[in-house]
Short mmCIF file of C-alpha atoms and ligand atoms in Angstrom, two decimals:
data_model
loop_
_atom_site.label_atom_id
_atom_site.label_comp_id
_atom_site.label_asym_id
_atom_site.label_seq_id
_atom_site.Cartn_x
_atom_site.Cartn_y
_atom_site.Cartn_z
CA UNK A 1 -54.07 -83.23 11.51
CA UNK A 2 -50.39 -82.46 11.94
CA UNK A 3 -47.36 -83.74 10.05
CA UNK A 4 -44.77 -85.00 12.51
CA UNK A 5 -41.17 -85.13 11.34
CA UNK A 6 -38.45 -87.29 12.82
CA UNK A 7 -34.80 -87.84 11.95
CA UNK A 8 -33.41 -91.29 12.70
CA UNK A 9 -29.70 -92.09 12.38
CA UNK A 10 -28.98 -95.80 12.76
CA UNK A 11 -25.48 -96.46 14.06
CA UNK A 12 -23.35 -99.03 15.80
CA UNK A 13 -21.89 -98.25 19.22
CA UNK A 14 -21.05 -99.96 22.47
CA UNK A 15 -23.54 -99.78 25.30
CA UNK A 16 -24.08 -101.48 28.65
CA UNK A 17 -27.80 -101.50 29.42
CA UNK A 18 -27.32 -104.19 32.10
CA UNK A 19 -23.79 -103.21 33.15
CA UNK A 20 -22.08 -105.48 30.61
CA UNK A 21 -20.52 -103.63 27.67
CA UNK A 22 -21.70 -104.99 24.34
CA UNK A 23 -21.97 -103.97 20.71
CA UNK A 24 -25.33 -102.36 19.91
CA UNK A 25 -27.22 -100.98 16.94
CA UNK A 26 -29.16 -97.90 17.96
CA UNK A 27 -31.14 -94.94 16.64
CA UNK A 28 -29.80 -91.46 17.49
CA UNK A 29 -27.43 -93.01 20.04
CA UNK A 30 -30.37 -93.99 22.26
CA UNK A 31 -31.60 -97.25 23.77
CA UNK A 32 -34.53 -97.56 23.68
CA UNK A 33 -34.75 -95.35 20.59
CA UNK A 34 -36.82 -92.16 20.34
CA UNK A 35 -40.56 -92.38 21.03
CA UNK A 36 -42.84 -91.35 18.19
CA UNK A 37 -46.05 -89.79 19.46
CA UNK A 38 -48.89 -88.65 17.23
CA UNK A 39 -52.63 -88.15 17.12
CA UNK A 40 -54.91 -90.29 15.02
CA UNK A 41 -55.15 -88.71 11.56
CA UNK A 42 -51.62 -87.29 11.64
CA UNK A 43 -48.95 -87.88 9.05
CA UNK A 44 -45.65 -89.34 10.27
CA UNK A 45 -42.50 -88.61 8.27
CA UNK A 46 -39.31 -90.34 9.39
CA UNK A 47 -36.05 -89.67 7.59
CA UNK A 48 -33.83 -92.69 8.30
CA UNK A 49 -30.08 -92.55 7.64
CA UNK A 50 -28.13 -95.79 7.74
CA UNK A 51 -24.51 -95.49 8.95
CA UNK A 52 -24.12 -99.27 9.39
CA UNK A 53 -22.02 -101.49 7.14
CA UNK A 54 -25.12 -103.58 6.36
CA UNK A 55 -28.56 -102.64 5.06
CA UNK A 56 -31.37 -101.79 7.44
CA UNK A 57 -35.12 -101.08 7.46
CA UNK A 58 -37.61 -99.70 9.97
CA UNK A 59 -40.99 -101.40 10.40
CA UNK A 60 -43.97 -99.78 12.14
CA UNK A 61 -45.42 -102.72 14.03
CA UNK A 62 -49.20 -102.97 13.87
CA UNK A 63 -49.82 -100.02 11.54
CA UNK A 64 -52.05 -100.67 8.52
CA UNK A 65 -50.07 -98.80 5.87
CA UNK A 66 -53.25 -98.70 3.81
CA UNK A 67 -52.14 -97.39 0.40
CA UNK A 68 -48.49 -97.29 1.52
CA UNK A 69 -47.55 -100.98 1.73
CA UNK A 70 -44.12 -99.99 0.36
CA UNK A 71 -43.36 -98.19 3.65
CA UNK A 72 -44.02 -101.29 5.76
CA UNK A 73 -40.25 -101.67 6.16
CA UNK A 74 -39.94 -105.45 5.73
CA UNK A 75 -36.69 -106.56 4.10
CA UNK A 76 -37.15 -108.65 0.96
CA UNK A 77 -40.93 -108.16 1.08
CA UNK A 78 -41.67 -104.43 0.77
CA UNK A 79 -38.15 -103.01 0.40
CA UNK A 80 -34.60 -104.23 -0.21
CA UNK A 81 -33.28 -102.27 2.76
CA UNK A 82 -31.52 -98.91 3.06
CA UNK A 83 -27.97 -99.48 1.76
CA UNK A 84 -25.00 -98.48 3.94
CA UNK A 85 -24.47 -94.71 3.88
CA UNK A 86 -27.87 -93.99 2.33
CA UNK A 87 -31.23 -92.86 3.63
CA UNK A 88 -34.95 -93.31 3.09
CA UNK A 89 -37.88 -91.16 4.14
CA UNK A 90 -40.86 -93.15 5.36
CA UNK A 91 -44.06 -91.14 5.00
CA UNK A 92 -47.47 -92.44 6.05
CA UNK A 93 -50.65 -91.50 7.89
CA UNK A 94 -52.17 -92.96 11.04
CA UNK A 95 -55.79 -92.35 10.04
CA UNK A 96 -57.36 -95.62 10.96
CA UNK A 97 -54.94 -96.65 13.70
CA UNK A 98 -54.57 -95.66 17.34
CA UNK A 99 -52.97 -97.18 20.39
CA UNK A 100 -49.69 -98.34 21.85
CA UNK A 101 -47.15 -99.91 19.54
CA UNK A 102 -43.50 -99.76 18.52
CA UNK A 103 -41.12 -99.50 15.61
CA UNK A 104 -38.12 -101.75 14.96
CA UNK A 105 -35.62 -102.82 12.34
CA UNK A 106 -36.97 -105.64 10.16
CA UNK A 107 -33.72 -106.79 8.63
CA UNK A 108 -32.30 -110.11 9.87
CA UNK A 109 -32.13 -109.91 13.68
CA UNK A 110 -30.93 -106.29 13.82
CA UNK A 111 -33.65 -105.20 16.21
CA UNK A 112 -32.23 -107.56 18.84
CA UNK A 113 -29.16 -105.31 18.96
CA UNK A 114 -31.27 -102.28 19.95
CA UNK A 115 -33.06 -100.74 16.94
CA UNK A 116 -36.42 -100.37 18.73
CA UNK A 117 -38.63 -97.60 20.09
CA UNK A 118 -42.17 -96.80 21.16
CA UNK A 119 -44.89 -95.52 18.80
CA UNK A 120 -47.94 -94.00 20.47
CA UNK A 121 -51.01 -92.82 18.59
CA UNK A 122 -53.69 -91.07 20.61
CA UNK A 123 -57.22 -91.87 19.39
CA UNK A 124 -59.68 -89.19 18.29
CA UNK A 125 -61.85 -90.28 21.16
CA UNK A 126 -62.27 -93.02 23.74
CA UNK A 127 -65.49 -95.03 24.10
CA UNK A 128 -68.10 -93.54 26.43
CA UNK A 129 -67.42 -94.52 30.04
CA UNK A 130 -63.83 -95.60 29.37
CA UNK A 131 -61.58 -95.23 32.47
CA UNK A 132 -59.48 -92.08 32.81
CA UNK A 133 -55.96 -91.47 34.15
CA UNK A 134 -53.72 -88.58 35.13
CA UNK A 135 -50.51 -89.34 33.25
CA UNK A 136 -49.08 -91.60 30.56
CA UNK A 137 -45.76 -93.45 30.97
CA UNK A 138 -44.09 -95.66 28.37
CA UNK A 139 -42.44 -98.77 29.84
CA UNK A 140 -40.34 -100.70 27.32
CA UNK A 141 -39.46 -104.24 28.37
CA UNK A 142 -36.85 -106.32 26.62
CA UNK A 143 -34.52 -109.26 26.88
CA UNK A 144 -30.80 -108.66 26.28
CA UNK A 145 -28.10 -110.68 24.53
CA UNK A 146 -24.46 -109.90 25.16
CA UNK A 147 -23.21 -111.20 21.83
CA UNK A 148 -23.94 -109.37 18.60
CA UNK A 149 -27.14 -110.87 17.18
CA UNK A 150 -25.50 -111.66 13.84
CA UNK A 151 -22.94 -113.80 15.70
CA UNK A 152 -25.65 -115.68 17.62
CA UNK A 153 -27.69 -116.06 14.45
CA UNK A 154 -24.92 -117.58 12.38
CA UNK A 155 -24.31 -120.18 15.08
CA UNK A 156 -28.03 -120.76 15.50
CA UNK A 157 -28.56 -121.32 11.79
CA UNK A 158 -25.23 -122.97 11.16
CA UNK A 159 -25.29 -125.66 13.82
CA UNK A 160 -23.00 -124.14 16.40
CA UNK A 161 -19.31 -124.74 16.79
CA UNK A 162 -19.18 -121.99 19.43
CA UNK A 163 -19.48 -122.32 23.20
CA UNK A 164 -23.30 -122.20 23.17
CA UNK A 165 -25.46 -124.91 21.68
CA UNK A 166 -29.10 -125.51 20.90
CA UNK A 167 -31.54 -123.70 23.12
CA UNK A 168 -28.84 -121.65 24.83
CA UNK A 169 -28.45 -119.73 21.60
CA UNK A 170 -31.96 -118.32 21.72
CA UNK A 171 -32.07 -117.52 25.43
CA UNK A 172 -31.00 -114.13 26.74
CA UNK A 173 -28.33 -113.05 29.21
CA UNK A 174 -30.61 -110.55 30.95
CA UNK A 175 -33.25 -107.94 30.26
CA UNK A 176 -34.08 -104.28 30.78
CA UNK A 177 -36.87 -101.89 31.75
CA UNK A 178 -36.61 -98.67 29.73
CA UNK A 179 -33.04 -99.52 28.77
CA UNK A 180 -31.69 -100.39 32.22
CA UNK A 181 -31.30 -103.95 33.54
CA UNK A 182 -29.10 -105.90 35.88
CA UNK A 183 -26.42 -108.48 35.28
CA UNK A 184 -23.78 -109.91 37.55
CA UNK A 185 -24.83 -107.93 40.64
CA UNK A 186 -25.22 -104.54 39.00
CA UNK A 187 -27.60 -102.26 40.95
CA UNK A 188 -28.67 -99.60 38.47
CA UNK A 189 -32.42 -99.34 38.07
CA UNK A 190 -34.88 -97.41 35.97
CA UNK A 191 -36.76 -95.10 38.35
CA UNK A 192 -40.30 -93.93 37.87
CA UNK A 193 -40.79 -90.94 40.16
CA UNK A 194 -44.53 -90.53 40.59
CA UNK A 195 -46.89 -88.41 42.68
CA UNK A 196 -49.06 -89.97 45.38
CA UNK A 197 -52.78 -90.54 44.83
CA UNK A 198 -52.67 -90.34 41.07
CA UNK A 199 -53.58 -92.85 38.40
CA UNK A 200 -50.94 -93.63 35.79
CA UNK A 201 -51.36 -95.39 32.48
CA UNK A 202 -48.28 -97.57 32.04
CA UNK A 203 -47.89 -98.46 28.38
CA UNK A 204 -46.01 -101.76 28.54
CA UNK A 205 -44.27 -102.70 25.30
CA UNK A 206 -42.28 -105.92 24.80
CA UNK A 207 -39.52 -104.91 22.41
CA UNK A 208 -37.46 -108.05 22.99
CA UNK A 209 -36.55 -111.08 20.93
CA UNK A 210 -37.46 -114.35 22.60
CA UNK A 211 -38.40 -114.52 26.30
CA UNK A 212 -41.95 -113.82 27.45
CA UNK A 213 -41.83 -111.25 30.28
CA UNK A 214 -44.01 -111.18 33.40
CA UNK A 215 -44.50 -107.58 34.61
CA UNK A 216 -45.71 -106.67 38.09
CA UNK A 217 -45.32 -103.89 40.65
CA UNK A 218 -45.06 -104.98 44.29
CA UNK A 219 -48.28 -104.30 46.28
CA UNK A 220 -50.04 -102.70 43.28
CA UNK A 221 -52.99 -103.91 41.26
CA UNK A 222 -52.85 -103.35 37.51
CA UNK A 223 -56.01 -102.65 35.52
CA UNK A 224 -55.62 -103.69 31.89
CA UNK A 225 -57.31 -101.26 29.48
CA UNK A 226 -55.54 -102.05 26.19
CA UNK A 227 -53.98 -105.15 24.64
CA UNK A 228 -51.83 -104.50 21.58
CA UNK A 229 -53.80 -101.63 20.08
CA UNK A 230 -57.26 -102.79 21.09
CA UNK A 231 -58.97 -101.13 24.06
CA UNK A 232 -60.31 -103.64 26.57
CA UNK A 233 -63.02 -103.68 29.16
CA UNK A 234 -61.14 -102.91 32.40
CA UNK A 235 -59.68 -106.08 33.87
CA UNK A 236 -57.73 -105.90 37.13
CA UNK A 237 -54.86 -108.34 37.66
CA UNK A 238 -51.75 -108.82 39.76
CA UNK A 239 -49.38 -109.29 36.82
CA UNK A 240 -49.29 -109.18 33.05
CA UNK A 241 -47.22 -111.56 30.93
CA UNK A 242 -46.26 -110.19 27.53
CA UNK A 243 -45.18 -112.39 24.66
CA UNK A 244 -42.55 -110.86 22.38
CA UNK A 245 -43.94 -107.79 20.54
CA UNK A 246 -47.15 -107.59 22.58
CA UNK A 247 -48.28 -104.45 24.39
CA UNK A 248 -50.59 -103.81 27.33
CA UNK A 249 -51.74 -100.56 28.90
CA UNK A 250 -52.38 -100.91 32.62
CA UNK A 251 -53.68 -98.36 35.11
CA UNK A 252 -51.81 -98.12 38.41
CA UNK A 253 -52.93 -95.94 41.32
CA UNK A 254 -50.30 -94.60 43.74
CA UNK A 255 -52.28 -95.23 46.91
CA UNK A 256 -50.26 -97.75 48.92
CA UNK A 257 -49.28 -96.94 52.47
CA UNK A 258 -47.46 -100.24 52.87
CA UNK A 259 -43.89 -99.04 52.97
CA UNK A 260 -42.95 -95.77 54.68
CA UNK A 261 -40.62 -94.76 51.88
CA UNK A 262 -43.15 -95.69 49.22
CA UNK A 263 -40.49 -97.34 47.09
CA UNK A 264 -41.60 -100.42 45.20
CA UNK A 265 -40.04 -102.92 42.84
CA UNK A 266 -41.26 -103.07 39.29
CA UNK A 267 -40.45 -106.55 38.13
CA UNK A 268 -39.81 -107.89 34.67
CA UNK A 269 -39.28 -111.62 35.03
CA UNK A 270 -38.00 -113.37 31.89
CA UNK A 271 -40.20 -116.43 31.57
CA UNK A 272 -38.59 -118.81 29.12
CA UNK A 273 -35.69 -120.98 30.19
CA UNK A 274 -32.63 -118.85 30.69
CA UNK A 275 -29.98 -121.35 29.77
CA UNK A 276 -26.86 -119.23 29.47
CA UNK A 277 -24.60 -119.66 32.52
CA UNK A 278 -24.75 -116.56 34.74
CA UNK A 279 -27.88 -115.19 33.06
CA UNK A 280 -30.28 -113.07 35.12
CA UNK A 281 -34.02 -113.50 34.61
CA UNK A 282 -35.05 -111.24 37.54
CA UNK A 283 -35.00 -107.72 36.07
CA UNK A 284 -36.15 -104.80 38.18
CA UNK A 285 -36.89 -101.13 38.24
CA UNK A 286 -38.11 -98.81 41.00
CA UNK A 287 -41.46 -97.08 41.21
CA UNK A 288 -41.61 -94.48 43.98
CA UNK A 289 -43.92 -91.78 45.26
CA UNK A 290 -42.47 -91.15 48.68
CA UNK A 291 -39.40 -89.46 50.04
CA UNK A 292 -37.21 -92.57 50.29
CA UNK A 293 -34.31 -92.90 47.92
CA UNK A 294 -32.90 -96.29 48.80
CA UNK A 295 -33.80 -99.37 46.78
CA UNK A 296 -36.88 -101.15 48.12
CA UNK A 297 -36.04 -103.92 50.55
CA UNK A 298 -38.50 -106.78 50.04
CA UNK A 299 -36.91 -109.77 48.34
CA UNK A 300 -39.51 -112.07 46.84
CA UNK A 301 -42.51 -110.69 44.95
CA UNK A 302 -45.21 -110.03 47.59
CA UNK A 303 -47.91 -109.74 44.91
CA UNK A 304 -50.93 -107.66 45.88
CA UNK A 305 -51.60 -108.89 49.44
CA UNK A 306 -55.20 -109.54 50.36
CA UNK A 307 -56.54 -108.65 46.91
CA UNK A 308 -57.29 -112.12 45.61
CA UNK A 309 -56.11 -110.91 42.20
CA UNK A 310 -54.61 -113.32 39.69
CA UNK A 311 -52.28 -113.06 36.71
CA UNK A 312 -53.74 -111.88 33.42
CA UNK A 313 -55.53 -114.63 31.49
CA UNK A 314 -55.67 -113.62 27.81
CA UNK A 315 -58.79 -115.72 27.31
CA UNK A 316 -60.62 -113.24 29.55
CA UNK A 317 -59.87 -110.12 27.49
CA UNK A 318 -62.99 -108.47 26.10
CA UNK A 319 -62.81 -105.60 23.60
CA UNK A 320 -64.13 -102.27 24.90
CA UNK A 321 -65.98 -101.93 21.59
CA UNK A 322 -66.94 -105.51 20.70
CA UNK A 323 -67.50 -106.37 17.05
CA UNK A 324 -69.11 -109.44 15.57
CA UNK A 325 -66.82 -110.71 12.82
CA UNK A 326 -68.29 -111.40 9.38
CA UNK A 327 -68.55 -115.11 8.52
CA UNK A 328 -65.51 -116.62 6.80
CA UNK A 329 -65.56 -117.02 3.03
CA UNK A 330 -62.21 -118.82 2.78
CA UNK A 331 -60.25 -121.11 5.11
CA UNK A 332 -56.63 -122.24 5.24
CA UNK A 333 -54.72 -124.48 7.60
CA UNK A 334 -51.07 -123.65 8.16
CA UNK A 335 -48.98 -125.95 10.27
CA UNK A 336 -45.57 -124.87 11.40
CA UNK A 337 -42.57 -126.24 13.18
CA UNK A 338 -39.05 -125.38 14.10
CA UNK A 339 -36.42 -128.04 14.14
CA UNK A 340 -32.86 -128.84 13.21
CA UNK A 341 -31.12 -129.51 9.93
CA UNK A 342 -28.77 -132.52 9.82
CA UNK A 343 -25.88 -130.20 10.84
CA UNK A 344 -27.82 -129.11 13.93
CA UNK A 345 -28.64 -125.64 12.60
CA UNK A 346 -32.17 -124.34 13.17
CA UNK A 347 -34.68 -124.55 10.32
CA UNK A 348 -38.33 -123.53 10.47
CA UNK A 349 -41.19 -124.35 8.13
CA UNK A 350 -44.76 -123.21 7.52
CA UNK A 351 -46.72 -125.73 5.48
CA UNK A 352 -43.43 -127.37 4.64
CA UNK A 353 -41.66 -124.29 3.26
CA UNK A 354 -39.17 -121.96 4.88
CA UNK A 355 -39.16 -118.19 4.28
CA UNK A 356 -36.13 -116.48 2.85
CA UNK A 357 -36.02 -112.84 1.80
CA UNK A 358 -35.79 -112.17 -1.92
CA UNK A 359 -32.42 -110.74 -2.91
CA UNK A 360 -32.12 -107.76 -5.24
CA UNK A 361 -35.90 -107.35 -5.41
CA UNK A 362 -38.98 -107.55 -3.20
CA UNK A 363 -42.24 -109.43 -3.34
CA UNK A 364 -44.05 -106.13 -3.84
CA UNK A 365 -41.84 -105.19 -6.82
CA UNK A 366 -42.45 -108.64 -8.32
CA UNK A 367 -46.21 -108.06 -8.02
CA UNK A 368 -45.90 -104.67 -9.75
CA UNK A 369 -43.60 -106.00 -12.51
CA UNK A 370 -45.83 -108.97 -13.25
CA UNK A 371 -48.88 -106.73 -13.54
CA UNK A 372 -46.97 -104.51 -15.96
CA UNK A 373 -46.44 -107.59 -18.13
CA UNK A 374 -50.11 -108.44 -17.95
CA UNK A 375 -49.80 -111.35 -15.52
CA UNK A 376 -50.23 -111.91 -11.82
CA UNK A 377 -47.34 -112.80 -9.55
CA UNK A 378 -48.16 -115.71 -7.24
CA UNK A 379 -51.82 -116.08 -8.27
CA UNK A 380 -54.15 -117.84 -5.89
CA UNK A 381 -53.04 -121.35 -5.00
CA UNK A 382 -49.41 -120.95 -6.07
CA UNK A 383 -46.17 -120.61 -4.16
CA UNK A 384 -43.26 -118.27 -4.73
CA UNK A 385 -39.48 -118.49 -5.06
CA UNK A 386 -37.04 -118.87 -3.42
CA UNK A 387 -37.71 -122.23 -1.84
CA UNK A 388 -41.26 -122.43 -3.26
CA UNK A 389 -42.58 -120.54 -0.26
CA UNK A 390 -46.18 -121.03 0.67
CA UNK A 391 -48.26 -117.87 0.55
CA UNK A 392 -51.93 -116.93 0.53
CA UNK A 393 -53.24 -114.71 -2.28
CA UNK A 394 -56.72 -113.18 -2.40
CA UNK A 395 -57.50 -110.83 -5.27
CA UNK A 396 -60.94 -109.96 -3.96
CA UNK A 397 -62.04 -108.87 -0.51
CA UNK A 398 -62.48 -112.13 1.37
CA UNK A 399 -62.99 -113.05 5.00
CA UNK A 400 -60.18 -115.50 5.54
CA UNK A 401 -59.80 -117.96 8.39
CA UNK A 402 -56.24 -119.11 9.03
CA UNK A 403 -55.84 -122.02 11.40
CA UNK A 404 -52.29 -121.97 12.75
CA UNK A 405 -51.25 -125.41 13.95
CA UNK A 406 -48.20 -125.53 16.20
CA UNK A 407 -46.61 -128.96 15.89
CA UNK A 408 -43.87 -128.26 18.46
CA UNK A 409 -43.94 -127.98 22.25
CA UNK A 410 -43.21 -124.24 22.71
CA UNK A 411 -45.56 -121.23 22.35
CA UNK A 412 -44.88 -119.00 19.35
CA UNK A 413 -45.92 -115.32 19.36
CA UNK A 414 -47.23 -114.72 15.83
CA UNK A 415 -47.71 -111.30 14.27
CA UNK A 416 -49.56 -110.31 11.11
CA UNK A 417 -48.59 -107.07 9.38
CA UNK A 418 -51.17 -104.59 8.13
CA UNK A 419 -54.23 -106.06 9.87
CA UNK A 420 -55.71 -106.62 13.31
CA UNK A 421 -56.98 -110.20 13.18
CA UNK A 422 -59.97 -111.46 15.11
CA UNK A 423 -58.67 -114.14 17.47
CA UNK A 424 -61.51 -116.62 17.07
CA UNK A 425 -60.07 -119.20 19.46
CA UNK A 426 -56.98 -121.07 20.56
CA UNK A 427 -56.12 -124.12 22.60
CA UNK A 428 -53.86 -127.07 23.10
CA UNK A 429 -54.26 -130.42 21.37
CA UNK A 430 -56.05 -130.89 18.07
CA UNK A 431 -58.49 -128.30 16.74
CA UNK A 432 -61.98 -129.78 16.65
CA UNK A 433 -63.99 -126.84 15.36
CA UNK A 434 -65.29 -126.00 18.82
CA UNK A 435 -64.20 -123.41 21.37
CA UNK A 436 -64.57 -120.43 19.03
CA UNK A 437 -65.88 -117.00 19.93
CA UNK A 438 -67.96 -115.83 16.97
CA UNK A 439 -69.70 -113.06 18.91
CA UNK A 440 -67.12 -110.68 20.39
CA UNK A 441 -63.65 -112.16 19.82
CA UNK A 442 -60.62 -110.17 20.87
CA UNK A 443 -58.71 -108.41 18.08
CA UNK A 444 -54.95 -108.04 18.28
CA UNK A 445 -51.92 -108.07 16.03
CA UNK A 446 -49.62 -110.31 18.12
CA UNK A 447 -50.88 -113.55 19.67
CA UNK A 448 -49.27 -116.64 21.15
CA UNK A 449 -50.04 -119.92 19.39
CA UNK A 450 -49.91 -122.49 22.22
CA UNK A 451 -47.33 -125.27 22.11
CA UNK A 452 -48.77 -128.48 20.57
CA UNK A 453 -51.90 -126.46 19.93
CA UNK A 454 -53.73 -124.17 17.53
CA UNK A 455 -55.05 -120.68 17.03
CA UNK A 456 -57.73 -119.61 14.59
CA UNK A 457 -57.47 -116.05 13.27
CA UNK A 458 -59.85 -114.29 10.91
CA UNK A 459 -58.93 -111.39 8.65
CA UNK A 460 -60.51 -109.33 5.92
CA UNK A 461 -58.23 -109.02 2.88
CA UNK A 462 -59.12 -105.40 2.14
CA UNK A 463 -55.67 -103.83 2.51
CA UNK A 464 -53.78 -103.96 -0.79
CA UNK A 465 -50.23 -105.20 -0.45
CA UNK A 466 -47.99 -107.99 0.67
CA UNK A 467 -48.02 -108.67 4.40
CA UNK A 468 -45.96 -111.08 6.45
CA UNK A 469 -47.34 -113.47 9.05
CA UNK A 470 -44.53 -114.65 11.27
CA UNK A 471 -43.31 -115.77 14.64
CA UNK A 472 -41.87 -112.66 16.31
CA UNK A 473 -39.10 -114.56 18.10
CA UNK A 474 -36.20 -112.98 16.24
CA UNK A 475 -34.29 -116.25 15.84
CA UNK A 476 -37.32 -118.14 14.55
CA UNK A 477 -38.18 -115.44 12.04
CA UNK A 478 -34.62 -115.59 10.71
CA UNK A 479 -34.86 -119.39 10.54
CA UNK A 480 -37.82 -119.02 8.17
CA UNK A 481 -40.87 -119.08 10.47
CA UNK A 482 -42.61 -116.57 8.25
CA UNK A 483 -45.05 -116.55 5.35
CA UNK A 484 -46.72 -113.89 3.21
CA UNK A 485 -50.28 -112.86 2.50
CA UNK A 486 -50.93 -111.06 -0.75
CA UNK A 487 -54.10 -109.01 -0.44
CA UNK A 488 -55.69 -107.58 -3.60
CA UNK A 489 -52.55 -107.89 -5.77
CA UNK A 490 -54.29 -106.23 -8.74
CA UNK A 491 -54.73 -103.14 -6.58
CA UNK A 492 -51.29 -103.47 -4.94
CA UNK A 493 -49.78 -103.44 -8.44
CA UNK A 494 -51.12 -99.92 -8.85
CA UNK A 495 -49.36 -98.54 -5.78
CA UNK A 496 -47.01 -95.76 -6.70
CA UNK A 497 -43.77 -97.19 -5.32
CA UNK A 498 -41.37 -94.35 -4.50
CA UNK A 499 -38.25 -94.23 -6.68
CA UNK A 500 -36.01 -94.42 -3.60
CA UNK A 501 -37.46 -97.80 -2.75
CA UNK A 502 -37.02 -99.12 -6.30
CA UNK A 503 -33.45 -97.77 -6.39
CA UNK A 504 -32.50 -99.50 -3.12
CA UNK A 505 -32.68 -102.84 -4.88
CA UNK A 506 -30.04 -102.04 -7.47
CA UNK A 507 -27.73 -100.21 -5.03
CU1 C2O B 601 -42.85 -106.34 14.81
CU2 C2O B 601 -42.82 -108.33 11.25
O1 C2O B 601 -42.83 -107.26 12.97
#
């Protein structure tokens, strides 16, 4: 195993990823930020310096942080946030994790402004018979907002008063593929210059904030081999739709004779309503393996002619290494909704309570302090301040079913930190106890709960610490669509929290 060191400097600057100049928050002056690449078993050490005028944190989406919950990077939960002008060194191993994921700020909606990057961990080995490929390419997909996210957020939570109202506030102006998008007629594209007759693994990562994104490449089939960080049985499709924070690896073979120049559109179509006047939902890049250097000509998406292939259906994903989940020992139902306060501002609840970050301390520090005084913070069946937030505590290793019930019309992409849940089933309407896969359910860390529907996830509470379960739509998270799971608090209380993290809270 190797120790991999990175230096991140978070700063504010202007950028124009889609041709429109806007304020951004970035790492090392880059958008997307630097890619972290490691092998399973390595140690990753990231020294983060904050030059912003607000606090910040970096979260490593999907990693388990087993034994290092304090480096999970979640503001108000595992750290107070790096104060302006200060730094923090995150230091953790990727022993039990491999796959395609990303890192991002987890402080208010900062990541929406650009604090995102890819995180790739190569496994020790692939399952026998797993497909092979010639080259790896990271493809980061995002939606883009022209206003500073803090400005949008204060209107969103405060009931407006600005030119945008309601839904418009959470819909983007445009999007980007690897940091380049188009707005108002701009014609700059990300180019992937490939070789003919090779197979590429495109690691698609949705680093955006609200809109689901449909990815396709004109004339080319895509074979899905990974969803989030779980390897799949190969599944060939014509397009892949990613909810916010999801990832897919797809194999693409450069074997099309269709166009003489062998220039093709890569398309990232923003799926949710794009309500802002002038917004562009049709984001493109160019994939080429010929001699032509003009933009491809075809207008509408031709799909994969003659192939009979369809869009990805998540219900058809099968793990490459199926596992039968242990039977549940505990069960909870959590209904959630997002709606308006009397002043029109957005307000979200999970089991009737709305998440707010602790100020001047963290949930993890509260757990440690309580244990020091011989008690348990938020013992089983209780709620925590502020706002009497609902949380789930298990002080022994349990197999916990959580039924998420979506009482509103829209899909919500939920993410659980520190675990890869079994997705036992999902559907629209009322959950009846049927339609579950108890044999080889898919396992993934980010999953859409259907509008006016449900999703049943199963986890094993064997990872000591405090982990958030939340909608990954940045605006919803900030409106409180988040709860916490305290796994093995008696063990979490024994974690050796670094002094720098304790000190952050009094700075
Ligand atoms: Cu991608 Cu709570 O995180």
